[in-house]
Short mmCIF file of C-alpha atoms in Angstrom, two decimals:
data_model
loop_
_atom_site.label_atom_id
_atom_site.label_comp_id
_atom_site.label_asym_id
_atom_site.label_seq_id
_atom_site.Cartn_x
_atom_site.Cartn_y
_atom_site.Cartn_z
CA MET A 1 -12.74 -5.96 17.06
CA ALA A 2 -13.97 -6.22 13.15
CA GLN A 3 -12.81 -9.80 11.61
CA ASP A 4 -11.67 -9.87 8.17
CA VAL A 5 -12.48 -13.52 6.90
CA ILE A 6 -10.78 -14.27 3.22
CA VAL A 7 -11.52 -17.26 0.92
CA LEU A 8 -9.64 -19.02 -1.27
CA THR A 9 -11.12 -21.00 -3.58
CA PRO A 10 -10.13 -22.79 -7.27
CA LYS A 11 -13.22 -22.16 -8.91
CA MET A 12 -14.78 -18.77 -9.28
CA PRO A 13 -17.90 -18.19 -6.08
CA ASP A 14 -20.93 -17.97 -9.00
CA ALA A 15 -24.33 -16.70 -8.05
CA ARG A 16 -25.25 -19.99 -6.84
CA SER A 17 -22.92 -20.73 -4.46
CA LEU A 18 -22.43 -17.08 -3.21
CA LEU A 19 -26.17 -17.65 -2.63
CA VAL A 20 -25.63 -20.35 -0.75
CA GLY A 21 -23.00 -18.57 1.30
CA LEU A 22 -25.40 -15.83 1.76
CA PHE A 23 -28.09 -18.12 3.28
CA ALA A 24 -25.91 -18.71 6.41
CA GLY A 25 -28.19 -16.65 8.25
CA GLY A 26 -31.01 -17.84 7.00
CA PRO A 27 -33.46 -16.67 4.46
CA GLU A 28 -34.73 -13.83 6.50
CA LEU A 29 -31.54 -11.41 6.12
CA ARG A 30 -31.65 -8.82 3.99
CA GLN A 31 -28.67 -8.59 1.43
CA THR A 32 -27.95 -4.98 -0.57
CA GLU A 33 -26.02 -4.44 -3.77
CA ASP A 34 -23.75 -1.97 -4.84
CA HIS A 35 -23.37 -2.66 -8.59
CA GLY A 36 -20.57 -0.66 -9.55
CA GLY A 37 -17.83 -2.20 -6.95
CA GLY A 38 -19.62 -5.65 -6.84
CA VAL A 39 -20.41 -5.47 -3.44
CA VAL A 40 -22.84 -7.42 -1.19
CA GLN A 41 -23.68 -6.45 2.05
CA LEU A 42 -25.77 -8.86 4.43
CA CYS A 43 -28.12 -6.67 7.11
CA SER A 44 -30.39 -7.80 9.96
CA PRO A 45 -34.03 -7.96 9.03
CA ASP A 46 -33.97 -4.49 10.63
CA GLY A 47 -31.83 -3.26 8.75
CA VAL A 48 -28.47 -3.38 10.48
CA PRO A 49 -25.58 -4.20 8.58
CA LEU A 50 -23.54 -7.71 9.74
CA VAL A 51 -21.14 -8.73 6.81
CA THR A 52 -19.80 -7.17 3.56
CA VAL A 53 -18.92 -9.63 0.86
CA GLU A 54 -16.75 -7.98 -1.90
CA ALA A 55 -16.17 -8.71 -5.51
CA PRO A 56 -13.80 -12.39 -5.66
CA LEU A 57 -10.42 -11.68 -7.34
CA LEU A 58 -8.59 -13.99 -9.46
CA VAL A 59 -4.96 -14.19 -8.10
CA HIS A 60 -2.47 -15.26 -10.51
CA THR A 61 0.35 -13.77 -8.20
CA PRO A 62 3.06 -16.49 -6.44
CA GLY A 63 3.50 -15.76 -2.97
CA GLU A 64 0.49 -13.01 -2.63
CA ALA A 65 -1.99 -15.16 0.15
CA GLU A 66 1.83 -15.88 2.30
CA ARG A 67 2.82 -12.17 2.25
CA LEU A 68 -1.01 -11.05 3.10
CA LEU A 69 -2.25 -14.19 5.32
CA GLY A 70 0.96 -15.20 6.58
CA PRO A 71 3.09 -18.49 5.67
CA GLU A 72 0.61 -20.96 7.62
CA VAL A 73 -2.10 -20.26 5.04
CA THR A 74 -2.56 -22.79 2.19
CA ALA A 75 -3.47 -21.50 -1.12
CA PRO A 76 -4.57 -23.64 -4.13
CA PRO A 77 -3.00 -23.67 -6.93
CA LEU A 78 -2.65 -20.42 -8.81
CA PRO A 79 -4.61 -19.48 -10.58
CA TYR A 80 -6.94 -19.03 -7.50
CA TRP A 81 -10.11 -17.00 -6.39
CA TRP A 82 -9.33 -14.32 -3.59
CA THR A 83 -13.00 -13.40 -1.46
CA GLU A 84 -13.18 -11.37 0.70
CA THR A 85 -15.61 -10.90 3.65
CA ARG A 86 -15.89 -8.70 6.78
CA ALA A 87 -17.64 -8.96 9.95
CA SER A 88 -19.10 -5.63 11.47
CA SER A 89 -17.61 -5.00 15.29
CA ALA A 90 -20.83 -3.75 16.44
CA VAL A 91 -22.62 -6.86 15.91
CA PRO A 92 -21.59 -10.46 18.03
CA GLU A 93 -23.11 -12.86 15.61
CA ALA A 94 -21.39 -11.04 12.39
CA THR A 95 -18.45 -12.63 13.05
CA PRO A 96 -19.70 -16.23 13.28
CA LEU A 97 -21.83 -15.35 10.27
CA ALA A 98 -18.99 -14.56 8.19
CA GLY A 99 -16.89 -17.45 8.91
CA SER A 100 -20.24 -19.61 7.89
CA VAL A 101 -20.35 -17.72 4.55
CA GLY A 102 -16.84 -18.64 4.08
CA GLY A 103 -17.54 -22.43 5.29
CA ARG A 104 -19.95 -22.83 2.68
CA LEU A 105 -17.76 -21.38 0.02
CA THR A 106 -15.24 -23.49 0.49
CA THR A 107 -17.51 -26.67 0.87
CA LEU A 108 -19.30 -25.77 -2.53
CA LEU A 109 -15.61 -24.84 -4.47
CA GLY A 110 -12.91 -26.25 -2.25
CA GLY A 111 -9.84 -24.24 -1.07
CA THR A 112 -9.51 -22.69 2.28
CA VAL A 113 -10.46 -19.82 4.63
CA TRP A 114 -8.68 -17.99 6.49
CA PRO A 115 -8.66 -17.69 9.60
CA ARG A 116 -8.77 -21.45 9.37
CA GLN A 117 -10.81 -21.48 12.82
CA THR A 118 -13.78 -19.34 11.50
CA ALA A 119 -15.15 -21.80 8.99
CA THR A 120 -18.35 -23.42 9.78
CA THR A 121 -21.64 -24.67 7.51
CA ARG A 122 -23.55 -23.88 10.61
CA THR A 123 -26.82 -21.24 10.14
CA VAL A 124 -26.44 -18.64 12.35
CA GLU A 125 -29.30 -16.85 13.94
CA ILE A 126 -29.71 -13.02 13.98
CA PRO A 127 -31.83 -11.75 16.63
CA GLY A 128 -34.50 -8.80 14.92
CA ASP A 129 -35.61 -5.30 16.73
CA ARG A 130 -31.41 -4.51 17.44
CA ASP A 131 -31.53 -0.69 19.03
CA ARG A 132 -29.65 0.62 16.35
CA THR A 133 -26.59 2.79 17.19
CA ASP A 134 -25.88 3.56 13.58
CA THR A 135 -28.29 5.53 11.62
CA ALA A 136 -26.41 8.44 11.88
CA ARG A 137 -23.47 7.22 9.89
CA HIS A 138 -23.46 8.64 6.66
CA ASP A 139 -21.42 10.36 3.81
CA GLY A 140 -20.79 6.47 1.74
CA LEU A 141 -19.21 5.00 5.09
CA ALA A 142 -21.98 3.14 6.80
CA ALA A 143 -20.80 -0.07 5.34
CA SER A 144 -16.89 0.20 5.44
CA VAL A 145 -16.17 2.27 8.84
CA ASP A 146 -16.89 0.96 12.46
CA VAL A 147 -16.90 4.19 14.48
CA LEU A 148 -17.72 7.52 12.47
CA THR A 149 -18.03 10.81 14.58
CA GLU A 150 -18.03 14.39 13.23
CA SER A 151 -14.17 14.87 12.44
CA THR A 152 -12.92 10.72 12.39
CA ALA A 153 -13.80 7.99 10.71
CA VAL A 154 -12.31 4.49 12.67
CA VAL A 155 -11.29 1.40 11.36
CA LEU A 156 -10.84 -1.78 13.22
CA SER A 157 -9.02 -4.65 12.20
CA ASP A 158 -7.10 -7.78 13.27
CA ARG A 159 -4.99 -9.30 10.48
CA PRO A 160 -1.56 -9.76 10.58
CA VAL A 161 -0.37 -7.86 8.04
CA LEU A 162 -3.12 -4.83 6.47
CA PRO A 163 -2.96 -4.37 3.17
CA LEU A 164 -4.22 -1.53 1.17
CA THR A 165 -7.29 -3.16 -0.15
CA THR A 166 -9.72 -2.07 -2.39
CA ARG A 167 -12.19 -1.26 0.79
CA LEU A 168 -9.10 0.68 2.32
CA ALA A 169 -8.56 2.85 -0.50
CA ASP A 170 -11.99 3.61 -1.12
CA THR A 171 -12.78 4.19 2.78
CA LEU A 172 -9.55 6.57 2.64
CA ARG A 173 -11.28 8.64 -0.10
CA THR A 174 -14.36 8.82 1.23
CA ALA A 175 -13.30 10.36 4.73
CA THR A 176 -11.36 12.26 2.82
CA ALA A 177 -13.49 13.79 0.53
CA ALA A 178 -16.06 14.25 4.15
CA ASN A 179 -13.44 16.06 5.24
CA ARG A 180 -12.69 13.44 8.27
CA ALA A 181 -9.61 12.10 9.21
CA LEU A 182 -9.00 7.85 9.26
CA HIS A 183 -8.00 5.73 12.15
CA LEU A 184 -7.07 2.64 11.73
CA VAL A 185 -6.89 0.68 15.04
CA THR A 186 -4.85 -2.49 15.04
CA PRO A 187 -3.68 -5.00 17.88
CA PRO A 188 0.17 -4.69 18.16
CA HIS A 189 1.01 -7.82 15.90
CA THR A 190 -0.37 -5.95 13.39
CA ARG A 191 1.96 -4.89 10.24
CA LEU A 192 1.13 -2.28 7.28
CA THR A 193 1.96 -3.21 3.96
CA LEU A 194 4.23 -0.65 2.50
CA PRO A 195 1.34 0.45 -0.40
CA LEU A 196 -1.06 0.93 2.71
CA ARG A 197 1.84 3.01 5.12
CA ARG A 198 2.34 5.18 2.09
CA ALA A 199 -0.70 5.70 0.92
CA PHE A 200 -2.03 6.59 4.68
CA GLY A 201 0.36 9.68 4.75
CA GLY A 202 0.53 11.47 8.01
CA SER A 203 -1.83 13.97 9.82
CA PRO A 204 -4.81 14.05 10.44
CA ASN A 205 -4.97 9.88 9.45
CA ARG A 206 -3.40 8.11 12.04
CA TRP A 207 -2.48 4.30 12.73
CA VAL A 208 -3.57 3.89 16.38
CA VAL A 209 -2.50 0.37 18.09
CA GLN A 210 -3.79 -1.42 21.17
CA ASP A 211 -1.48 -1.50 23.92
CA PRO A 212 -1.56 -4.89 25.75
CA LEU A 213 -1.33 -3.29 29.10
CA GLY A 214 -3.96 -0.51 28.53
CA GLY A 215 -4.48 2.45 26.58
CA TYR A 216 -3.14 3.02 23.24
CA TYR A 217 -0.29 4.47 20.94
CA ASP A 218 0.76 5.94 17.83
CA GLY A 219 1.67 3.57 15.34
CA SER A 220 4.50 4.88 13.57
CA SER A 221 5.86 7.29 16.38
CA GLY A 222 5.22 5.40 19.46
CA ILE A 223 3.69 8.23 21.33
CA ARG A 224 0.70 7.50 23.97
CA LEU A 225 -2.80 8.21 22.39
CA ALA A 226 -6.31 9.18 24.19
CA TRP A 227 -9.95 9.10 22.80
CA ARG A 228 -10.68 12.23 23.00
CA ASP A 229 -14.03 14.50 21.38
CA GLY A 230 -14.11 11.74 18.97
CA THR A 231 -10.70 11.27 17.77
CA PHE A 232 -7.45 9.83 18.52
CA THR A 233 -4.73 12.73 20.05
CA ALA A 234 -1.73 12.54 21.77
CA ALA A 235 -1.91 11.56 25.42
CA THR A 236 1.20 13.25 26.80
CA ASP A 237 4.25 15.22 26.03
CA THR A 238 6.74 11.84 26.50
CA GLU A 239 9.38 11.55 24.41
CA PRO A 240 8.71 8.55 21.41
CA PRO A 241 10.51 5.39 22.21
CA MET A 242 13.73 4.48 20.24
CA PRO A 243 13.57 2.87 16.67
CA PRO A 244 14.58 -0.68 17.28
CA VAL A 245 18.50 -2.08 15.97
CA THR A 246 18.49 -4.30 13.02
CA SER A 247 20.71 -5.32 10.18
CA GLU A 248 17.86 -5.48 7.73
CA ARG A 249 17.59 -2.82 5.10
CA ARG A 250 15.37 -1.38 2.69
CA LEU A 251 16.43 0.52 -0.66
CA THR A 252 14.08 2.62 -2.43
CA LEU A 253 14.36 4.54 -5.58
CA THR A 254 11.83 7.64 -6.09
CA PHE A 255 12.03 8.79 -9.57
CA ARG A 256 10.30 10.11 -12.08
CA THR A 257 10.09 9.77 -16.29
CA VAL A 258 8.17 11.73 -18.54
CA HIS A 259 7.01 11.28 -22.02
CA ALA A 260 5.56 12.72 -24.58
CA PRO A 261 1.29 11.69 -25.22
CA ASP A 262 1.89 9.45 -28.18
CA ALA A 263 0.09 6.43 -29.19
CA ASP A 264 3.30 4.22 -29.07
CA LEU A 265 4.21 5.08 -25.22
CA THR A 266 3.52 2.28 -22.81
CA ILE A 267 3.01 2.61 -19.60
CA GLY A 268 5.66 0.76 -16.48
CA LEU A 269 8.93 0.15 -18.85
CA GLY A 270 10.93 2.85 -16.77
CA LEU A 271 9.67 0.51 -13.64
CA GLU A 272 10.31 -2.48 -15.39
CA ALA A 273 14.01 -1.41 -16.24
CA ALA A 274 14.61 -0.43 -12.41
CA TRP A 275 13.28 -3.71 -11.40
CA ARG A 276 15.38 -6.25 -13.59
CA HIS A 277 18.37 -3.80 -13.27
CA LEU A 278 18.55 -4.17 -9.20
CA THR A 279 16.85 -7.78 -9.12
CA GLY A 280 17.64 -9.59 -12.75
CA ALA A 281 13.51 -10.18 -13.06
CA PRO A 282 11.04 -8.01 -13.70
CA PRO A 283 7.99 -7.32 -11.28
CA VAL A 284 5.62 -10.66 -11.06
CA GLY A 285 2.02 -8.78 -10.68
CA TRP A 286 0.23 -5.43 -10.61
CA SER A 287 -3.01 -4.29 -9.72
CA THR A 288 -4.66 -0.81 -8.45
CA ALA A 289 -4.77 -2.27 -4.62
CA GLU A 290 -3.66 -5.35 -2.85
CA PRO A 291 -4.04 -8.64 -3.09
CA VAL A 292 -1.63 -7.77 -6.09
CA ASN A 293 -3.58 -10.20 -8.61
CA LEU A 294 -2.50 -9.46 -12.39
CA PRO A 295 0.21 -10.74 -14.03
CA TRP A 296 2.75 -8.15 -14.83
CA SER A 297 2.16 -6.34 -18.42
CA PRO A 298 3.10 -2.95 -19.34
CA ALA A 299 0.50 -3.40 -22.31
CA GLN A 300 -2.60 -3.84 -19.67
CA LEU A 301 -1.22 -1.23 -17.54
CA THR A 302 -1.24 0.89 -20.47
CA ASP A 303 -4.41 0.29 -21.26
CA LEU A 304 -5.92 1.16 -18.22
CA ALA A 305 -4.24 4.54 -17.79
CA ARG A 306 -5.63 5.76 -21.19
CA THR A 307 -9.51 4.52 -19.84
CA ARG A 308 -8.85 6.73 -17.21
CA ALA A 309 -6.98 9.86 -18.43
CA PRO A 310 -6.89 12.45 -17.65
CA ALA A 311 -7.56 11.25 -14.16
CA PRO A 312 -4.60 9.64 -12.71
CA THR A 313 -3.60 5.97 -12.44
CA HIS A 314 -2.35 4.40 -8.94
CA VAL A 315 -1.34 0.94 -9.47
CA VAL A 316 1.00 -1.51 -7.09
CA ALA A 317 3.52 -3.82 -8.05
CA ILE A 318 5.06 -6.38 -6.74
CA GLY A 319 7.89 -9.07 -6.84
CA ARG A 320 8.77 -12.64 -6.51
CA PRO A 321 8.31 -13.98 -3.13
CA ASP A 322 12.07 -15.02 -2.99
CA ARG A 323 13.48 -11.48 -3.91
CA PRO A 324 11.23 -8.46 -1.34
CA GLY A 325 10.32 -5.79 -3.40
CA ILE A 326 7.32 -3.69 -4.17
CA ALA A 327 6.28 -0.67 -5.64
CA THR A 328 3.72 2.30 -6.79
CA LEU A 329 3.44 3.66 -9.75
CA ARG A 330 1.32 7.27 -10.63
CA VAL A 331 0.48 7.84 -13.90
CA SER A 332 -0.45 11.69 -14.51
CA ARG A 333 -1.15 13.77 -17.67
CA THR A 334 0.97 17.04 -16.37
CA THR A 335 2.10 20.15 -18.95
CA ALA A 336 5.17 18.54 -20.08
CA GLY A 337 3.48 15.36 -20.91
CA VAL A 338 2.93 11.91 -19.01
CA ALA A 339 4.58 11.87 -15.99
CA GLN A 340 5.21 8.10 -14.06
CA ASP A 341 5.89 8.71 -10.31
CA VAL A 342 7.56 5.84 -9.76
CA THR A 343 8.47 4.32 -5.81
CA LEU A 344 10.40 1.42 -5.52
CA SER A 345 11.51 -0.52 -2.47
CA LEU A 346 13.97 -3.86 -2.24
CA GLY A 347 14.37 -5.09 0.96
CA TYR A 348 17.97 -7.24 2.22
CA VAL A 349 18.79 -9.16 5.22
CA SER A 350 22.48 -7.43 5.56
CA PRO A 351 24.01 -3.85 4.59
CA THR A 352 26.39 -5.78 2.28
CA ASP A 353 23.79 -7.19 0.18
CA VAL A 354 22.52 -3.78 -0.88
CA PRO A 355 23.41 -3.07 -4.46
CA LEU A 356 24.74 0.46 -4.20
CA ASP A 357 27.09 0.09 -6.94
CA ALA A 358 24.33 -1.06 -9.00
CA VAL A 359 22.16 2.71 -9.23
CA GLU A 360 24.66 4.93 -10.94
CA PRO A 361 24.37 2.58 -14.09
CA LEU A 362 20.39 2.66 -13.63
CA ALA A 363 20.38 6.21 -13.21
CA ALA A 364 22.17 6.44 -16.57
CA HIS A 365 19.98 3.99 -18.48
CA LEU A 366 16.55 5.86 -16.87
CA VAL A 367 18.08 9.19 -18.48
CA ALA A 368 19.21 7.42 -22.04
CA GLU A 369 16.17 5.24 -22.49
CA HIS A 370 13.26 6.54 -20.00
CA ARG A 371 13.13 9.91 -20.00
CA LEU A 372 14.62 10.48 -16.31
CA THR A 373 13.78 13.76 -14.93
CA THR A 374 15.14 13.19 -11.41
CA MET A 375 15.83 10.10 -8.84
CA LEU A 376 16.33 9.91 -5.08
CA THR A 377 17.76 6.96 -3.66
CA THR A 378 17.82 6.44 -0.17
CA LEU A 379 19.00 3.59 2.33
CA GLN A 380 16.96 2.79 5.65
CA ALA A 381 17.10 0.40 7.85
CA GLY A 382 13.72 -1.60 8.66
CA ARG A 383 12.48 -4.86 7.96
CA SER A 384 13.54 -6.75 4.42
CA ASP A 385 9.60 -8.09 4.01
CA LEU A 386 9.08 -4.52 3.51
CA THR A 387 6.17 -4.40 6.17
CA PHE A 388 6.21 -2.29 8.96
CA ALA A 389 5.65 -2.78 12.20
CA PRO A 390 4.21 -0.40 15.09
CA GLY A 391 6.61 2.12 16.52
CA PRO A 392 9.38 4.20 15.29
CA GLU A 393 12.13 3.36 12.11
CA ALA A 394 15.13 4.60 11.32
CA PRO A 395 14.98 7.64 9.39
CA PRO A 396 16.11 6.64 5.70
CA VAL A 397 19.40 8.23 4.64
CA PRO A 398 19.75 9.65 1.05
CA VAL A 399 22.78 7.91 -0.76
CA SER A 400 22.19 9.79 -4.22
CA PHE A 401 20.23 12.52 -6.50
CA THR A 402 19.94 12.33 -10.25
CA LEU A 403 18.75 15.23 -12.05
CA GLY A 404 17.69 14.36 -15.51
CA ALA A 405 19.15 16.48 -18.91
CA ARG A 406 16.13 18.63 -19.24
CA ASP A 407 16.34 20.10 -15.85
CA VAL A 408 20.11 20.42 -15.89
CA HIS A 409 19.73 22.96 -18.77
CA SER A 410 16.61 24.11 -17.09
CA VAL A 411 18.93 25.10 -14.31
CA GLY A 412 22.23 25.54 -16.16
CA LEU A 413 24.76 22.84 -16.91
CA ASP A 414 27.54 25.45 -15.21
CA HIS A 415 25.25 26.26 -11.77
CA ALA A 416 23.86 22.76 -11.44
CA GLY A 417 27.55 20.97 -12.11
CA ARG A 418 28.62 23.34 -9.04
CA PRO A 419 26.78 22.03 -6.16
CA PRO A 420 27.91 22.39 -2.44
CA LEU A 421 28.63 18.92 -1.69
CA PRO A 422 32.21 17.16 -1.07
CA THR A 423 32.32 15.84 -4.20
CA PRO A 424 31.04 16.97 -7.57
CA PRO A 425 28.79 14.90 -9.82
CA ARG A 426 28.97 12.36 -12.56
CA ARG A 427 27.61 13.27 -16.16
CA LEU A 428 25.59 10.74 -17.62
CA GLY A 429 23.77 10.23 -20.73
CA ARG A 430 24.88 12.72 -23.53
CA PRO A 431 27.58 14.52 -23.49
CA ASN A 432 26.14 17.44 -25.06
CA ALA A 433 23.07 17.33 -22.78
CA PRO A 434 24.08 15.48 -19.71
CA ALA A 435 22.47 14.43 -16.62
CA LEU A 436 23.83 14.95 -13.31
CA HIS A 437 24.02 12.00 -10.61
CA TYR A 438 24.82 13.71 -6.83
CA LEU A 439 26.45 11.15 -4.34
CA PHE A 440 25.84 12.25 -0.53
CA ALA A 441 29.16 11.25 1.54
CA ASP A 442 28.02 9.76 4.78
CA GLY A 443 30.79 9.92 7.35
CA PRO A 444 32.42 11.58 10.73
CA GLY A 445 31.02 15.02 10.21
CA THR A 446 28.58 14.40 7.59
CA ASP A 447 25.13 14.71 7.09
CA PRO A 448 23.35 13.42 4.22
CA TRP A 449 20.27 15.05 4.76
CA THR A 450 22.03 18.47 5.30
CA GLN A 451 23.34 17.94 2.05
CA LEU A 452 20.52 16.75 0.06
CA ARG A 453 18.93 20.31 1.57
CA ARG A 454 21.91 22.23 0.30
CA LEU A 455 21.70 20.91 -2.87
CA THR A 456 18.06 21.27 -3.46
CA GLU A 457 18.77 25.19 -2.48
CA HIS A 458 21.07 25.06 -4.51
CA LEU A 459 19.38 24.08 -7.78
CA GLU A 460 16.16 26.38 -6.83
CA SER A 461 18.23 29.32 -6.64
CA ALA A 462 19.15 28.77 -10.53
#
């Protein structure tokens, strides 16, 4: 299994300290650098990739190390520097080499290495003239995957929580561009963060879990898998296991706002308003990947989106450690203007803690102040820390759907206001140009998903 080594230091790993760390394998190692991404790769004298050292990130977000590395990690005081190294799974000496890089950096700069037991300062001897089996790697995936076939790129990881790192996001984009599936292989104790789970999507990508009793199973469905013809496929037609019973809940709001592309537009204000409305505070941090390292700043987010336009911008936002919340935001140009697509999830330890009565006032605020076009609210049984353990989960249950004033006008108020639902919609916003808020019944003889489907068909038929 590939080993990631995380180095947390109070001081920035500068050129001198990185050079000392990179000599953990002796001066005969070859070093290559991707100047665009700030990634340094250590290779053996005969060119076999051993360790990848990514550009350090300055983390301002409280609780981020504990969220991704576990409560036992001791991070330096904020802000601190987060440096990721990744050891190749194909070379036995790569893992101790990555640990020595980390140990040397903390010896110079202070801080800590995760996992703690990997940190050393010794020089790791790397045998030369190794039989190279990776010469067929191409498509820009050589430094980031452990197995590469004609159809599939495989990444091995043994982290307690696997996040949507910059490396994994780049690997997913590169594999997709090369028409390959990406399969993540983890042990059963690994959990995925919500941004990685959402970015990963479904087929042909797959989360593969090693069964301690032998074999593999799908991390999302629990079905058995087998390695055939260079990819993981379903092994049998057996029924997947049932989802575990839990009292914890996840409230998820998926909404879109659309604004005119003027100079005064600030990105992220709708997301911030929703976060404040449901938790009493704004997000604490944002980033384009995980770890989430930047203090929450709609102004900086706007600058990034403008720099990348007309290409879309994807970011992650996170809340306080004591109030689990995480969101993804996609900013894109459409024919109607600048669209902001938000998926915000909040975790609760009990169903009674979920603020369902706050959803309609929030919808009214987003309609009045942020040009809401649609919002779907769902409730799901699942981990309140917003990570995903291997195995199936109970499906989300639709709670409500909001249709913005522009789309109500397009459908027609009379038609949109008479849906095939047990209760009529609530009117939000201006009386002469209202939005509509639909509630779904959840009780004996009712199915919220059926109601949502009927509502969608009703609105599309106009």
